[in-house]
Amino acid sequence: MKSEREIYLDNSATTQVDPRVKKAMDKYLIKEYGNPGSFNTVGLRAKNALESARHKIAEMLNAHKREIVFTGGGTESINLAIKGVARCNKSKGKHIIISKTEHHAVTETCNYLERYEEFEITRLNVDKYGRVLPETLEKAIRKDTILVSIMYANNEIGTINGIKSLVKVAHKHGVLFHTDACQAAGFLDINVKNLGVDLMTLNSSKIYGPKGVGLLYIKRATPIHPIIHGGGQEWKMRSGTENVSGIVGFAKALEICQEEQEQETKRLTELRDYLIRELLKIPKTVLNGHPTERLPNNINISFIDIEGEAILLYMNDQGICASSGSACTSTTLDPSHVITALGVPYEVAHGSVRFSLGRFTTKEGLDKLISILPGIVQRLRKISPINIDMKEIEAKINR
Amino acid sequence: MKSEREIYLDNSATTQVDPRVKKAMDKYLIKEYGNPGSFNTVGLRAKNALESARHKIAEMLNAHKREIVFTGGGTESINLAIKGVARCNKSKGKHIIISKTEHHAVTETCNYLERYEEFEITRLNVDKYGRVLPETLEKAIRKDTILVSIMYANNEIGTINGIKSLVKVAHKHGVLFHTDACQAAGFLDINVKNLGVDLMTLNSSKIYGPKGVGLLYIKRATPIHPIIHGGGQEWKMRSGTENVSGIVGFAKALEICQEEQEQETKRLTELRDYLIRELLKIPKTVLNGHPTERLPNNINISFIDIEGEAILLYMNDQGICASSGSACTSTTLDPSHVITALGVPYEVAHGSVRFSLGRFTTKEGLDKLISILPGIVQRLRKISPINIDMKEIEAKINR
């Protein structure tokens, strides 16, 4: 079957559910199906499963269980963090700071608040690697700033932000700090006390758990409104019958990630650096993002003179699944707002391809890619009407 | 094992996932795990599964696929319908009409809009059976009314509203109509063209599908804002990676419900009426809700002189799982707002118990309940300090 031959290098878009996760979930669909809010044995067993998952996750984050709010996914968590804090604190101020490389869940939420609820949004520049510098944040903070939301690691280029330093700057001015850590979990430290964050978003479907489940860590006493009202589940912060099987799966997924983090980070970093080295041997290529301060599973390369989409199509025909930028906006042909924010030329942004490795990626798979890709690039360049001087590109990048 | 001996009569709180549904879902966790937004074969197969589920559901509702927005559950759908319409139409007016017997997802959403966004909410009285009468709605509509939200069938007492007539009243005045049809699906007509509604909420976890999935039907050209922003999934109405396995399961669950609706309605109506007849033989009992215009699976009975919670505990010890009112608020001891809205005395509201039948309910199970319950009631009445004259209760109910 075709699916078994595919080499999946789109793990930043979503991951396969780990069989160990599925096994943990199965019980809570048919056998233990109760509503955790029901006052009977079937309900109470569901409640126990839910609270045990919450307890386990709280321990992994070094948080209290009352600080864990399960949601329907990363995007919902981000909406809850930003809108919830904005609406609850608007009497204090209506200024929010984000970076230019945030996920659309952050940018579109802020666009809405700006357009319809009279908030002011500052979108911070990043350095040429995609990092937000503490001094950039410092300069942007105003008296009426109520929230900073900066991602832990970028979903497109894998660049890791120095969250601890950024949090310190925000807290010096008494401003709340949210981080979107969807891509960081499994690789980086997500101990909320170490990071110092007030709010942190995690997503199950990026860490080999089921889709449709996420969480928002909310430090105790953080002033925030819910965005979904009803029966008062999740400490009154997110109403609706809890997705018990999904949450149990999420907890199991995070547990596996934590257990295997060290060895998996080592394994993937080696594979990543191997692939980067090999792909940069192809003429007229540029690595986007930071050479070392990047996620162990992220490779983002621009092939000058060609559209990234064209490369994807040809690779796809040969069973290699990668992506250009974020899955959420893959249907538009606009160049990625993340690559653009790096200050690279338009031509670089247009030719970018993301290869995101994962738990089931093997060196054999990468070798297949390495054997196929130069030919694809060569063929596409032959039919490309563009032929940009690489020195010009390099000058623009390094200016 | 204990769970196999339990008689589950709490199907209005949540239902077991049907094994046929689980089978349909399984494929989309490990084997077909793609992100529908990804531009590669794995993603496209997930996209196809998603769109095929959407198409199937649209057909069942007699809607267009662009009118189906998948969400994280019934509560989220209701929040989207009410807040989305409210925020988008506030320049036209800020008056919303609901009934006094709505689910907390409706009442709490409206409370929030009233408290924080300066909307005015009218909460309609119901008749002694729990029905909203068209003339009651007619009188409440004002020039600045923008939305009516009235449930199709009540989750606690099973009373069915005449949605078609209510929609006609709203539309006569140019007002949008949303109905919470979470309890109706599987038993009543959910053809949106027949009903005439502008918005309709359905939930997977009440119809033998997985938890954490729901949908909002939004008639084309209905003015509405999203409440969750991001990558623009679901026709830009609900961002976030789609829960493919959950949505596939939801579609399968609805399909089974539709196929089996006629025979299951007949079977459950007979079981319901049998149980009602038998339980009303217990002295000092009152049936809450309408004798016939009620869901085939709902029995709500008050046992005078006793707390409903006490009956539940004793039944639970003998392996019978029922509930008092809504699962969402089962942890408070306040009498149900639904039973209270019927105008019944406080004593009736306090002694109410809901038995909700389902696909896996058998006559044998009900016979066990019938053999056990009179003894429980008798024991509890013996230790109850209360002894109300039944004539007094009846006079109050019929006044």
PDB file of N, CA and C in Angstrom, chain B residues 15-52:
ATOM      1  N   THR B  15     -22.926   9.070  25.949  1.00  0.00           N
ATOM      2  CA  THR B  15     -23.186   7.715  25.495  1.00  0.00           C
ATOM      3  C   THR B  15     -21.878   6.976  25.265  1.00  0.00           C
ATOM      4  N   GLN B  16     -21.957   5.677  25.370  1.00  0.00           N
ATOM      5  CA  GLN B  16     -20.840   4.820  24.979  1.00  0.00           C
ATOM      6  C   GLN B  16     -20.557   5.046  23.491  1.00  0.00           C
ATOM      7  N   VAL B  17     -19.298   4.971  23.095  1.00  0.00           N
ATOM      8  CA  VAL B  17     -19.008   5.009  21.664  1.00  0.00           C
ATOM      9  C   VAL B  17     -19.438   3.667  21.058  1.00  0.00           C
ATOM     10  N   ASP B  18     -20.234   3.735  20.011  1.00  0.00           N
ATOM     11  CA  ASP B  18     -20.676   2.515  19.333  1.00  0.00           C
ATOM     12  C   ASP B  18     -19.467   1.827  18.710  1.00  0.00           C
ATOM     13  N   PRO B  19     -19.340   0.517  18.870  1.00  0.00           N
ATOM     14  CA  PRO B  19     -18.172  -0.171  18.296  1.00  0.00           C
ATOM     15  C   PRO B  19     -17.999   0.086  16.794  1.00  0.00           C
ATOM     16  N   ARG B  20     -19.095   0.283  16.075  1.00  0.00           N
ATOM     17  CA  ARG B  20     -18.988   0.584  14.642  1.00  0.00           C
ATOM     18  C   ARG B  20     -18.345   1.954  14.421  1.00  0.00           C
ATOM     19  N   VAL B  21     -18.598   2.859  15.354  1.00  0.00           N
ATOM     20  CA  VAL B  21     -18.004   4.193  15.276  1.00  0.00           C
ATOM     21  C   VAL B  21     -16.501   4.108  15.558  1.00  0.00           C
ATOM     22  N   LYS B  22     -16.172   3.364  16.604  1.00  0.00           N
ATOM     23  CA  LYS B  22     -14.749   3.236  16.960  1.00  0.00           C
ATOM     24  C   LYS B  22     -13.969   2.627  15.804  1.00  0.00           C
ATOM     25  N   LYS B  23     -14.571   1.646  15.155  1.00  0.00           N
ATOM     26  CA  LYS B  23     -13.912   0.990  14.030  1.00  0.00           C
ATOM     27  C   LYS B  23     -13.607   2.016  12.917  1.00  0.00           C
ATOM     28  N   ALA B  24     -14.569   2.893  12.666  1.00  0.00           N
ATOM     29  CA  ALA B  24     -14.372   3.917  11.628  1.00  0.00           C
ATOM     30  C   ALA B  24     -13.265   4.898  12.020  1.00  0.00           C
ATOM     31  N   MET B  25     -13.159   5.175  13.319  1.00  0.00           N
ATOM     32  CA  MET B  25     -12.191   6.160  13.804  1.00  0.00           C
ATOM     33  C   MET B  25     -10.754   5.639  13.789  1.00  0.00           C
ATOM     34  N   ASP B  26     -10.614   4.369  14.135  1.00  0.00           N
ATOM     35  CA  ASP B  26      -9.285   3.792  14.391  1.00  0.00           C
ATOM     36  C   ASP B  26      -8.269   4.082  13.297  1.00  0.00           C
ATOM     37  N   LYS B  27      -8.734   3.976  12.064  1.00  0.00           N
ATOM     38  CA  LYS B  27      -7.859   4.169  10.915  1.00  0.00           C
ATOM     39  C   LYS B  27      -7.178   5.539  10.920  1.00  0.00           C
ATOM     40  N   TYR B  28      -7.871   6.533  11.499  1.00  0.00           N
ATOM     41  CA  TYR B  28      -7.375   7.907  11.399  1.00  0.00           C
ATOM     42  C   TYR B  28      -6.533   8.341  12.596  1.00  0.00           C
ATOM     43  N   LEU B  29      -6.067   7.369  13.362  1.00  0.00           N
ATOM     44  CA  LEU B  29      -5.152   7.713  14.453  1.00  0.00           C
ATOM     45  C   LEU B  29      -3.721   7.318  14.079  1.00  0.00           C
ATOM     46  N   ILE B  30      -3.538   6.046  13.744  1.00  0.00           N
ATOM     47  CA  ILE B  30      -2.175   5.583  13.485  1.00  0.00           C
ATOM     48  C   ILE B  30      -1.857   5.506  11.992  1.00  0.00           C
ATOM     49  N   LYS B  31      -2.789   4.996  11.218  1.00  0.00           N
ATOM     50  CA  LYS B  31      -2.482   4.751   9.815  1.00  0.00           C
ATOM     51  C   LYS B  31      -2.609   6.036   8.985  1.00  0.00           C
ATOM     52  N   GLU B  32      -3.726   6.696   9.129  1.00  0.00           N
ATOM     53  CA  GLU B  32      -3.968   7.920   8.361  1.00  0.00           C
ATOM     54  C   GLU B  32      -4.011   9.088   9.336  1.00  0.00           C
ATOM     55  N   TYR B  33      -2.888   9.652   9.604  1.00  0.00           N
ATOM     56  CA  TYR B  33      -2.756  10.614  10.692  1.00  0.00           C
ATOM     57  C   TYR B  33      -2.494  12.021  10.173  1.00  0.00           C
ATOM     58  N   GLY B  34      -2.566  12.223   8.864  1.00  0.00           N
ATOM     59  CA  GLY B  34      -2.140  13.499   8.277  1.00  0.00           C
ATOM     60  C   GLY B  34      -2.900  14.716   8.773  1.00  0.00           C
ATOM     61  N   ASN B  35      -2.318  15.879   8.522  1.00  0.00           N
ATOM     62  CA  ASN B  35      -2.978  17.152   8.787  1.00  0.00           C
ATOM     63  C   ASN B  35      -3.694  17.560   7.498  1.00  0.00           C
ATOM     64  N   PRO B  36      -5.036  17.721   7.564  1.00  0.00           N
ATOM     65  CA  PRO B  36      -5.788  18.040   6.348  1.00  0.00           C
ATOM     66  C   PRO B  36      -5.286  19.313   5.654  1.00  0.00           C
ATOM     67  N   GLY B  37      -4.529  20.127   6.374  1.00  0.00           N
ATOM     68  CA  GLY B  37      -4.011  21.348   5.773  1.00  0.00           C
ATOM     69  C   GLY B  37      -2.672  21.160   5.092  1.00  0.00           C
ATOM     70  N   SER B  38      -2.110  19.960   5.173  1.00  0.00           N
ATOM     71  CA  SER B  38      -0.773  19.741   4.602  1.00  0.00           C
ATOM     72  C   SER B  38      -0.852  19.408   3.121  1.00  0.00           C
ATOM     73  N   PHE B  39       0.095  19.973   2.386  1.00  0.00           N
ATOM     74  CA  PHE B  39       0.134  19.879   0.946  1.00  0.00           C
ATOM     75  C   PHE B  39       0.934  18.655   0.528  1.00  0.00           C
ATOM     76  N   ASN B  40       0.510  17.458   0.965  1.00  0.00           N
ATOM     77  CA  ASN B  40       1.170  16.219   0.550  1.00  0.00           C
ATOM     78  C   ASN B  40       0.180  15.064   0.654  1.00  0.00           C
ATOM     79  N   THR B  41       0.561  13.910   0.169  1.00  0.00           N
ATOM     80  CA  THR B  41      -0.376  12.792   0.054  1.00  0.00           C
ATOM     81  C   THR B  41      -1.003  12.412   1.396  1.00  0.00           C
ATOM     82  N   VAL B  42      -0.171  12.361   2.432  1.00  0.00           N
ATOM     83  CA  VAL B  42      -0.686  11.987   3.750  1.00  0.00           C
ATOM     84  C   VAL B  42      -1.731  13.007   4.205  1.00  0.00           C
ATOM     85  N   GLY B  43      -1.435  14.280   3.994  1.00  0.00           N
ATOM     86  CA  GLY B  43      -2.380  15.333   4.336  1.00  0.00           C
ATOM     87  C   GLY B  43      -3.637  15.279   3.492  1.00  0.00           C
ATOM     88  N   LEU B  44      -3.467  15.009   2.209  1.00  0.00           N
ATOM     89  CA  LEU B  44      -4.637  14.999   1.319  1.00  0.00           C
ATOM     90  C   LEU B  44      -5.586  13.853   1.650  1.00  0.00           C
ATOM     91  N   ARG B  45      -5.030  12.737   2.063  1.00  0.00           N
ATOM     92  CA  ARG B  45      -5.917  11.627   2.448  1.00  0.00           C
ATOM     93  C   ARG B  45      -6.729  11.998   3.694  1.00  0.00           C
ATOM     94  N   ALA B  46      -6.094  12.704   4.621  1.00  0.00           N
ATOM     95  CA  ALA B  46      -6.822  13.174   5.808  1.00  0.00           C
ATOM     96  C   ALA B  46      -7.891  14.188   5.403  1.00  0.00           C
ATOM     97  N   LYS B  47      -7.526  15.052   4.473  1.00  0.00           N
ATOM     98  CA  LYS B  47      -8.473  16.051   3.965  1.00  0.00           C
ATOM     99  C   LYS B  47      -9.679  15.356   3.320  1.00  0.00           C
ATOM    100  N   ASN B  48      -9.408  14.317   2.550  1.00  0.00           N
ATOM    101  CA  ASN B  48     -10.511  13.587   1.912  1.00  0.00           C
ATOM    102  C   ASN B  48     -11.450  12.960   2.945  1.00  0.00           C
ATOM    103  N   ALA B  49     -10.866  12.388   3.996  1.00  0.00           N
ATOM    104  CA  ALA B  49     -11.685  11.778   5.046  1.00  0.00           C
ATOM    105  C   ALA B  49     -12.546  12.838   5.719  1.00  0.00           C
ATOM    106  N   LEU B  50     -11.926  13.977   5.983  1.00  0.00           N
ATOM    107  CA  LEU B  50     -12.647  15.093   6.615  1.00  0.00           C
ATOM    108  C   LEU B  50     -13.793  15.562   5.741  1.00  0.00           C
ATOM    109  N   GLU B  51     -13.503  15.774   4.459  1.00  0.00           N
ATOM    110  CA  GLU B  51     -14.529  16.327   3.578  1.00  0.00           C
ATOM    111  C   GLU B  51     -15.623  15.306   3.271  1.00  0.00           C
ATOM    112  N   SER B  52     -15.244  14.035   3.285  1.00  0.00           N
ATOM    113  CA  SER B  52     -16.259  13.017   3.068  1.00  0.00           C
ATOM    114  C   SER B  52     -17.209  12.961   4.273  1.00  0.00           C
TER     115      SER B  52
END
